[in-house]
Coordinates of C-alpha atoms in Angstrom, one line a residue:
M16 CA -0.4 -44.3 -39.7
S17 CA 3.3 -45.2 -39.9
F18 CA 4.5 -48.8 -39.3
H19 CA 7.6 -50.0 -37.5
I20 CA 9.8 -51.9 -39.9
P21 CA 10.7 -55.3 -38.5
F22 CA 14.4 -55.1 -39.4
L23 CA 15.2 -58.2 -37.3
G24 CA 12.5 -60.3 -39.0
L25 CA 14.2 -59.5 -42.3
L26 CA 17.7 -60.3 -41.1
S27 CA 17.3 -63.2 -38.7
T28 CA 14.8 -65.9 -37.7
N29 CA 15.9 -65.6 -34.0
D30 CA 13.9 -62.8 -32.7
P31 CA 14.9 -62.2 -29.0
M32 CA 11.4 -60.8 -28.3
E33 CA 10.0 -64.3 -29.0
G34 CA 12.5 -65.6 -26.5
L35 CA 10.8 -63.5 -23.9
V36 CA 7.6 -65.4 -24.5
K37 CA 9.4 -68.7 -23.7
H38 CA 10.7 -67.0 -20.5
Y39 CA 7.1 -65.8 -19.7
D40 CA 5.8 -69.4 -20.0
K41 CA 7.9 -70.2 -16.9
I42 CA 6.0 -67.5 -15.1
A43 CA 2.7 -69.2 -16.0
E44 CA 4.1 -72.5 -14.6
C45 CA 5.2 -70.7 -11.5
I46 CA 1.7 -69.2 -11.0
Q47 CA 0.1 -72.6 -10.7
I48 CA 2.8 -73.8 -8.3
I49 CA 2.2 -70.7 -6.1
N50 CA -1.5 -71.3 -6.1
D51 CA -1.2 -74.9 -5.1
S52 CA 1.5 -74.3 -2.5
V53 CA -0.2 -71.5 -0.7
E54 CA -3.6 -73.1 -0.6
C55 CA -2.0 -76.3 0.7
Y56 CA 0.1 -74.5 3.3
V57 CA -2.7 -72.2 4.6
T58 CA -5.6 -74.6 4.7
N59 CA -4.0 -78.0 5.5
G60 CA -1.5 -77.0 8.1
N61 CA 0.8 -79.8 9.1
T62 CA -0.9 -82.2 6.8
C63 CA 0.3 -80.4 3.8
K64 CA 3.0 -82.9 2.8
E65 CA 3.1 -81.6 -0.8
F66 CA 4.5 -78.2 0.1
K67 CA 8.2 -79.2 0.2
E68 CA 7.8 -80.9 -3.2
L69 CA 6.1 -77.8 -4.6
T70 CA 8.9 -75.6 -3.3
E71 CA 11.4 -77.8 -5.1
Q72 CA 9.3 -77.5 -8.2
I73 CA 9.5 -73.7 -8.2
D74 CA 13.3 -73.9 -7.8
T75 CA 13.4 -76.1 -10.9
V76 CA 11.2 -73.7 -12.9
E77 CA 13.2 -70.7 -11.8
A78 CA 16.4 -72.4 -12.8
Q79 CA 14.9 -73.2 -16.2
A80 CA 13.8 -69.6 -16.6
D81 CA 17.3 -68.4 -15.7
K82 CA 18.7 -70.6 -18.4
I83 CA 16.3 -69.1 -21.0
K84 CA 17.2 -65.6 -19.8
R85 CA 20.9 -66.2 -20.3
S86 CA 20.3 -67.7 -23.7
I87 CA 18.4 -64.7 -24.8
R88 CA 21.1 -62.3 -23.6
N89 CA 23.9 -64.3 -25.0
H90 CA 22.4 -64.4 -28.5
L91 CA 21.4 -60.8 -28.8
P92 CA 22.1 -59.3 -32.3
R93 CA 23.9 -56.0 -32.7
S94 CA 22.0 -53.0 -31.5
L95 CA 21.5 -51.8 -35.1
F96 CA 19.4 -54.8 -35.8
M97 CA 17.2 -54.8 -32.7
T98 CA 13.5 -54.2 -33.2
V99 CA 13.4 -52.3 -29.9
D100 CA 15.9 -50.3 -27.8
K101 CA 18.4 -52.7 -26.4
T102 CA 18.4 -51.1 -22.9
L103 CA 14.6 -51.4 -22.7
F104 CA 14.9 -55.0 -23.8
L105 CA 17.4 -55.8 -21.2
N106 CA 15.4 -53.9 -18.5
Y107 CA 12.3 -55.9 -19.5
T108 CA 14.2 -59.2 -19.3
S109 CA 15.4 -58.3 -15.7
S110 CA 11.9 -57.2 -14.6
Q111 CA 10.2 -60.3 -16.0
D112 CA 12.8 -62.5 -14.3
N113 CA 12.1 -60.7 -11.0
V114 CA 8.6 -62.0 -11.0
L115 CA 10.0 -65.5 -10.8
D116 CA 12.6 -64.6 -8.3
Y117 CA 10.1 -63.1 -5.9
A118 CA 7.8 -66.1 -6.3
Q119 CA 10.6 -68.3 -5.3
D120 CA 11.5 -66.1 -2.4
A121 CA 7.9 -66.1 -1.2
L122 CA 7.7 -69.9 -1.0
H123 CA 11.1 -70.1 0.7
W124 CA 9.9 -67.7 3.4
L125 CA 6.9 -69.9 4.0
A126 CA 9.1 -73.0 4.1
M127 CA 11.6 -71.5 6.6
R128 CA 9.6 -72.7 9.6
R129 CA 6.0 -73.8 10.1
V130 CA 3.6 -70.9 10.8
E131 CA 0.0 -71.7 11.9
I132 CA -2.0 -69.2 9.8
P133 CA -4.8 -67.8 11.9
V134 CA -8.3 -68.5 10.4
E135 CA -9.0 -64.8 10.1
F136 CA -6.1 -64.4 7.7
Q137 CA -6.5 -67.5 5.6
K138 CA -9.1 -66.1 3.2
D139 CA -7.2 -62.8 2.8
I140 CA -3.9 -64.6 2.0
I141 CA -5.5 -66.9 -0.6
G142 CA -7.4 -63.9 -2.0
L143 CA -4.2 -61.8 -2.3
V144 CA -2.3 -64.6 -4.0
S145 CA -5.2 -65.0 -6.5
E146 CA -5.2 -61.3 -7.3
I147 CA -1.4 -61.3 -7.7
N148 CA -1.7 -64.2 -10.1
E149 CA -4.2 -62.2 -12.1
V150 CA -1.5 -59.4 -12.5
A151 CA 1.1 -61.9 -13.7
T152 CA -1.4 -63.7 -16.0
S153 CA -2.4 -60.3 -17.5
L154 CA 1.3 -59.7 -18.4
G155 CA 1.3 -62.6 -21.0
P156 CA -1.3 -61.0 -23.4
A157 CA 0.5 -57.6 -22.9
L158 CA 3.8 -59.1 -24.0
K159 CA 2.4 -61.0 -26.9
T160 CA 0.4 -58.1 -28.3
T161 CA 3.4 -55.8 -28.0
I162 CA 5.5 -58.2 -30.0
S163 CA 2.9 -58.5 -32.7
L164 CA 2.7 -54.7 -32.9
I165 CA 6.4 -54.2 -33.0
N166 CA 6.9 -56.9 -35.6
G167 CA 4.2 -55.4 -37.8
K168 CA 1.8 -58.4 -37.4
S169 CA -0.8 -56.2 -35.7
I170 CA -1.9 -52.6 -36.0
D171 CA -4.0 -52.7 -32.8
R172 CA -2.2 -50.0 -30.9
E173 CA -5.1 -49.1 -28.6
G174 CA -5.8 -52.8 -27.8
T175 CA -2.1 -53.1 -26.8
K176 CA -2.3 -50.1 -24.5
N177 CA -5.4 -51.6 -23.0
A178 CA -3.4 -54.7 -22.1
F179 CA -0.9 -52.5 -20.3
R180 CA -3.8 -50.8 -18.5
K181 CA -5.2 -54.1 -17.3
V182 CA -1.9 -55.0 -15.7
R183 CA -1.7 -51.6 -14.0
G184 CA -5.3 -51.7 -12.8
Q185 CA -4.9 -55.2 -11.4
R186 CA -1.7 -54.1 -9.6
E187 CA -3.6 -51.2 -7.9
K188 CA -6.1 -53.7 -6.6
V189 CA -3.3 -55.8 -5.2
K190 CA -1.6 -52.8 -3.5
D191 CA -4.8 -52.1 -1.5
L192 CA -5.2 -55.7 -0.5
E193 CA -1.5 -56.0 0.5
R194 CA -1.6 -52.9 2.7
S195 CA -4.8 -54.1 4.4
L196 CA -3.4 -57.6 5.1
S197 CA 0.0 -56.3 6.3
H198 CA -1.8 -54.0 8.8
K199 CA -3.9 -56.9 10.1
I200 CA -0.9 -59.2 10.5
F201 CA 1.3 -56.6 12.1
T202 CA -1.4 -55.6 14.6
S203 CA -2.4 -59.2 15.4
K204 CA -1.6 -61.2 18.6
M205 CA 0.7 -63.6 16.7
N206 CA 4.2 -64.0 18.0
F207 CA 6.9 -61.8 16.5
K208 CA 8.6 -64.6 14.5
D209 CA 5.3 -65.5 12.9
I210 CA 4.5 -61.9 12.1
Y211 CA 8.0 -61.3 10.7
Q212 CA 7.9 -64.4 8.5
L213 CA 4.3 -63.8 7.2
I214 CA 5.0 -60.1 6.5
H215 CA 8.0 -61.1 4.4
F216 CA 6.0 -63.7 2.5
V217 CA 3.3 -61.0 1.8
D218 CA 6.0 -58.6 0.7
C219 CA 7.5 -61.1 -1.7
I220 CA 4.3 -62.0 -3.5
D221 CA 3.4 -58.3 -3.6
E222 CA 6.8 -57.7 -5.3
M223 CA 5.7 -60.2 -8.0
A224 CA 2.9 -57.8 -8.9
H225 CA 5.2 -54.8 -8.7
A226 CA 7.7 -56.5 -11.1
A227 CA 4.8 -57.4 -13.5
E228 CA 3.7 -53.7 -13.5
S229 CA 7.3 -52.6 -14.2
C230 CA 7.2 -55.0 -17.2
A231 CA 4.0 -53.4 -18.5
D232 CA 5.6 -49.9 -18.1
I233 CA 8.7 -51.0 -20.1
L234 CA 6.5 -52.6 -22.8
R235 CA 4.6 -49.2 -23.0
S236 CA 8.0 -47.5 -23.6
M237 CA 8.8 -49.9 -26.3
I238 CA 5.9 -48.8 -28.4
A239 CA 6.1 -45.1 -27.5
R240 CA 6.8 -42.6 -30.2

């Protein structure tokens, strides 16, 4: 078995791949905020006084993540010294940032105006959010094991591929749930404004899972031979 030589590790202590982990940590913060916000909004109705505060928190986390992203991009070494293809690296950075952008958009769609979530949708919405969070959570191990493999700290290539498969498998589960819930909402007796607002919310959180899957695909390309 041949090993990838960690050129960057020999030449610099500032590995941009490690910066991606710092950026991912903001996704982990975002996941908790999304969970708390949606559960509060869906189940507590007008008594959910924390929702506005949680929406502001996700704005703060997203702004912090943007700052990390800019720092990573502004301090990239010359292409010769990158451990991975620079285009793949930049594409990954964008896709990972999209997870946060869509999470922020999702909460802002909910916050736009108050929607009384019908009881028959409450369990489905909370379940969908939970499954999407599983996709985003699965991305963390996939990123970290990829970095270990690229930097020669691990030789577990199959284990790394399994981490990618877990993200994709979870994403497939989310896709089915999203289609089913969107159909139920669209064919419900809710008024048009409520349907439009709720469908956009569902679309945004589904895009979180889509962006996480794109990240896993790019990581797979990084270790491809």
